Amino acid sequence: MMSNSNGLKKASVLGLGAITTFTANQAFAASGALLKPDDFVGISFWLITMALIASTVFFFLERDRVSAKWKTSLTVSGLVTLIAAVHYLYMREVWVNTGTSPTVFRYIDWLITVPLLMIEFFLILSAITKVPVGVFWRLMVGTLVMLIGGYLGEARYMSAWPAFIIGMAGWAFILYEIFMGQAGKINATSAPPSVQSAFSTMRWIVTFGWAIYPIGYFFGYLTGAGPEASANALNIIYNLADVLNKIAFGLIIWSVAVSESQASASK
Ligand SMILES: *C/C=C(C)/C=C/C=C(C)/C=C/C1=C(C)CCCC1(C)C
């Protein structure tokens, strides 16, 4: 009973938040251009905004279904999609009005959401065993190097290639930690099968799903295509990557949380 009415309360708070953001944004939109039917990049910004809002509501409400130690993981998944949804509203605005890449909003979003995604690795392991904080800090350092490198290149503080290489080094450091470093070892030695399987899927997402971003950067800055062609490619690629890396990633965590909660309830 209690958790039901809490759920409803949460849903209405969220709904209100979404509507407010949306209305404020519409007022802002009225001053500029509107979405055109042949602007497929602009349309992708819209579609993904809606998917992100829906995912946020879903993750927050589903917290009620899982046992206590999994709730934080679902909260973090919902925060990732919420933060991204708000940024997508602004990014669409920049795109529709100027036809240029919303680089600053994109990186502010990443600066918050990528660390939160890294924390998920830490959380799913912490739900089952004690994890040294060094794991957490190494994942943060890798993230910062990756994003600062990318930003320096995209905002043209640095030439595109060297910045790209710095970014790639940060990502490689993250991959090392989750495959061969301490996080990987803790998973292999102490996690139950369902956590191991979620950990391994999450790890492949960070490998192949995240690889889509440097591919986007490549088409955006390193091929020498015209500015318009490359801005289109860059944004559509980054947008699709976000669907996988924010929404699908959250769904994997949700599914292990639900199955582990049921398993421990039936014990
Ligand atoms: C929700 C947003 C996510 C998961 C963003 C992830 C971004 C990356 C994995 C970016 C990677 C990059 C490199 C590996 C090289 C330099 C350029 C970047 C920043 C695009």
mmCIF file of N, CA, C and O and ligand atoms in Angstrom, residues 80 84 107 109-110 113-114 117 146-147 149-151 154 163-168 171 210-211 213-214 217 238 241-242 245-246, ligand 1:
data_model
loop_
_atom_site.group_PDB
_atom_site.id
_atom_site.type_symbol
_atom_site.label_atom_id
_atom_site.label_comp_id
_atom_site.label_asym_id
_atom_site.label_seq_id
_atom_site.Cartn_x
_atom_site.Cartn_y
_atom_site.Cartn_z
ATOM 1 N N VAL A 80 20.603 9.247 -14.901
ATOM 2 C CA VAL A 80 21.314 9.370 -16.179
ATOM 3 C C VAL A 80 20.339 9.763 -17.296
ATOM 4 O O VAL A 80 20.581 10.706 -18.050
ATOM 5 N N ALA A 84 20.106 13.452 -19.205
ATOM 6 C CA ALA A 84 20.241 13.463 -20.659
ATOM 7 C C ALA A 84 18.996 14.057 -21.318
ATOM 8 O O ALA A 84 19.098 14.819 -22.280
ATOM 9 N N TYR A 107 28.831 17.992 -23.999
ATOM 10 C CA TYR A 107 29.896 17.637 -23.052
ATOM 11 C C TYR A 107 29.504 17.866 -21.601
ATOM 12 O O TYR A 107 29.970 17.157 -20.714
ATOM 13 N N ASP A 109 26.544 17.317 -20.516
ATOM 14 C CA ASP A 109 25.792 16.080 -20.275
ATOM 15 C C ASP A 109 26.745 14.919 -19.992
ATOM 16 O O ASP A 109 26.611 14.218 -18.986
ATOM 17 N N TRP A 110 27.716 14.718 -20.851
ATOM 18 C CA TRP A 110 28.648 13.590 -20.685
ATOM 19 C C TRP A 110 29.429 13.693 -19.374
ATOM 20 O O TRP A 110 29.685 12.693 -18.714
ATOM 21 N N THR A 113 26.851 12.413 -16.888
ATOM 22 C CA THR A 113 26.267 11.071 -17.063
ATOM 23 C C THR A 113 27.321 9.967 -17.171
ATOM 24 O O THR A 113 27.083 8.858 -16.698
ATOM 25 N N VAL A 114 28.480 10.238 -17.779
ATOM 26 C CA VAL A 114 29.467 9.155 -17.909
ATOM 27 C C VAL A 114 30.012 8.728 -16.538
ATOM 28 O O VAL A 114 30.059 7.534 -16.248
ATOM 29 N N LEU A 117 27.454 6.513 -15.055
ATOM 30 C CA LEU A 117 27.455 5.166 -15.634
ATOM 31 C C LEU A 117 28.608 4.331 -15.071
ATOM 32 O O LEU A 117 28.469 3.133 -14.820
ATOM 33 N N MET A 146 39.327 10.987 -20.921
ATOM 34 C CA MET A 146 38.609 10.742 -22.178
ATOM 35 C C MET A 146 37.794 11.967 -22.611
ATOM 36 O O MET A 146 37.846 12.410 -23.758
ATOM 37 N N LEU A 147 37.060 12.542 -21.637
ATOM 38 C CA LEU A 147 36.157 13.640 -22.001
ATOM 39 C C LEU A 147 36.895 14.957 -22.213
ATOM 40 O O LEU A 147 36.556 15.732 -23.104
ATOM 41 N N GLY A 149 39.966 15.286 -23.271
ATOM 42 C CA GLY A 149 40.585 15.143 -24.594
ATOM 43 C C GLY A 149 39.583 15.445 -25.706
ATOM 44 O O GLY A 149 39.826 16.267 -26.590
ATOM 45 N N GLY A 150 38.417 14.796 -25.639
ATOM 46 C CA GLY A 150 37.399 14.988 -26.676
ATOM 47 C C GLY A 150 36.963 16.446 -26.775
ATOM 48 O O GLY A 150 36.855 17.016 -27.859
ATOM 49 N N TYR A 151 36.753 17.078 -25.609
ATOM 50 C CA TYR A 151 36.276 18.467 -25.630
ATOM 51 C C TYR A 151 37.313 19.414 -26.240
ATOM 52 O O TYR A 151 36.974 20.294 -27.035
ATOM 53 N N GLU A 154 36.919 18.958 -29.958
ATOM 54 C CA GLU A 154 35.661 19.399 -30.573
ATOM 55 C C GLU A 154 35.472 20.905 -30.464
ATOM 56 O O GLU A 154 34.884 21.533 -31.338
ATOM 57 N N ALA A 163 44.013 15.525 -29.762
ATOM 58 C CA ALA A 163 42.937 15.483 -28.768
ATOM 59 C C ALA A 163 42.256 14.116 -28.789
ATOM 60 O O ALA A 163 41.916 13.549 -27.741
ATOM 61 N N PHE A 164 42.086 13.597 -29.988
ATOM 62 C CA PHE A 164 41.464 12.291 -30.161
ATOM 63 C C PHE A 164 42.291 11.211 -29.465
ATOM 64 O O PHE A 164 41.761 10.338 -28.771
ATOM 65 N N ILE A 165 43.609 11.315 -29.632
ATOM 66 C CA ILE A 165 44.489 10.299 -29.039
ATOM 67 C C ILE A 165 44.446 10.343 -27.505
ATOM 68 O O ILE A 165 44.368 9.304 -26.846
ATOM 69 N N ILE A 166 44.400 11.548 -26.934
ATOM 70 C CA ILE A 166 44.255 11.664 -25.472
ATOM 71 C C ILE A 166 42.948 11.006 -25.018
ATOM 72 O O ILE A 166 42.918 10.209 -24.071
ATOM 73 N N GLY A 167 41.859 11.314 -25.749
ATOM 74 C CA GLY A 167 40.561 10.732 -25.410
ATOM 75 C C GLY A 167 40.599 9.209 -25.475
ATOM 76 O O GLY A 167 40.085 8.519 -24.589
ATOM 77 N N MET A 168 41.227 8.674 -26.513
ATOM 78 C CA MET A 168 41.310 7.220 -26.674
ATOM 79 C C MET A 168 42.093 6.583 -25.518
ATOM 80 O O MET A 168 41.756 5.482 -25.064
ATOM 81 N N TRP A 171 39.834 6.204 -22.495
ATOM 82 C CA TRP A 171 38.894 5.087 -22.691
ATOM 83 C C TRP A 171 39.620 3.742 -22.505
ATOM 84 O O TRP A 171 39.102 2.825 -21.853
ATOM 85 N N TRP A 210 30.351 2.181 -26.631
ATOM 86 C CA TRP A 210 31.134 3.419 -26.500
ATOM 87 C C TRP A 210 32.004 3.655 -27.725
ATOM 88 O O TRP A 210 32.347 4.790 -28.030
ATOM 89 N N ALA A 211 32.370 2.604 -28.423
ATOM 90 C CA ALA A 211 33.193 2.767 -29.627
ATOM 91 C C ALA A 211 32.480 3.626 -30.677
ATOM 92 O O ALA A 211 33.117 4.228 -31.543
ATOM 93 N N TYR A 213 31.125 6.433 -30.233
ATOM 94 C CA TYR A 213 31.448 7.870 -30.069
ATOM 95 C C TYR A 213 32.731 8.278 -30.805
ATOM 96 O O TYR A 213 32.711 9.252 -31.560
ATOM 97 N N PRO A 214 33.838 7.562 -30.596
ATOM 98 C CA PRO A 214 35.015 7.930 -31.408
ATOM 99 C C PRO A 214 34.775 7.797 -32.923
ATOM 100 O O PRO A 214 35.342 8.554 -33.700
ATOM 101 N N TYR A 217 33.159 11.024 -33.762
ATOM 102 C CA TYR A 217 34.205 12.061 -33.767
ATOM 103 C C TYR A 217 35.001 11.969 -35.060
ATOM 104 O O TYR A 217 35.313 12.983 -35.691
ATOM 105 N N TYR A 238 26.225 10.275 -32.502
ATOM 106 C CA TYR A 238 26.214 10.469 -31.041
ATOM 107 C C TYR A 238 24.826 10.174 -30.466
ATOM 108 O O TYR A 238 24.688 9.575 -29.401
ATOM 109 N N ALA A 241 24.098 6.460 -30.370
ATOM 110 C CA ALA A 241 24.943 5.858 -29.348
ATOM 111 C C ALA A 241 24.324 6.056 -27.963
ATOM 112 O O ALA A 241 24.354 5.160 -27.117
ATOM 113 N N ASP A 242 23.735 7.225 -27.717
ATOM 114 C CA ASP A 242 23.142 7.500 -26.405
ATOM 115 C C ASP A 242 21.967 6.567 -26.087
ATOM 116 O O ASP A 242 21.740 6.225 -24.924
ATOM 117 N N ASN A 245 23.697 3.412 -24.932
ATOM 118 C CA ASN A 245 24.561 3.523 -23.759
ATOM 119 C C ASN A 245 23.877 4.108 -22.532
ATOM 120 O O ASN A 245 24.395 3.986 -21.426
ATOM 121 N N LYS A 246 22.735 4.744 -22.712
ATOM 122 C CA LYS A 246 22.027 5.255 -21.547
ATOM 123 C C LYS A 246 20.776 4.419 -21.271
ATOM 124 O O LYS A 246 20.576 3.962 -20.151
HETATM 125 C C1 LIG B 1 25.837 8.926 -22.159
HETATM 126 C C2 LIG B 1 27.021 9.308 -22.809
HETATM 127 C C3 LIG B 1 28.106 8.493 -23.011
HETATM 128 C C4 LIG B 1 28.132 7.066 -22.558
HETATM 129 C C5 LIG B 1 29.241 9.074 -23.687
HETATM 130 C C6 LIG B 1 30.368 8.437 -23.958
HETATM 131 C C7 LIG B 1 31.408 9.106 -24.674
HETATM 132 C C8 LIG B 1 32.557 8.513 -25.133
HETATM 133 C C9 LIG B 1 32.855 7.068 -24.883
HETATM 134 C C10 LIG B 1 33.490 9.321 -25.868
HETATM 135 C C11 LIG B 1 34.651 8.893 -26.370
HETATM 136 C C12 LIG B 1 35.677 9.643 -27.129
HETATM 137 C C13 LIG B 1 36.869 8.997 -27.375
HETATM 138 C C14 LIG B 1 37.111 7.581 -26.941
HETATM 139 C C15 LIG B 1 38.006 9.652 -28.097
HETATM 140 C C16 LIG B 1 37.890 11.144 -28.130
HETATM 141 C C17 LIG B 1 36.570 11.583 -28.523
HETATM 142 C C18 LIG B 1 35.424 11.075 -27.619
HETATM 143 C C19 LIG B 1 35.339 12.006 -26.416
HETATM 144 C C20 LIG B 1 34.171 11.180 -28.458
#
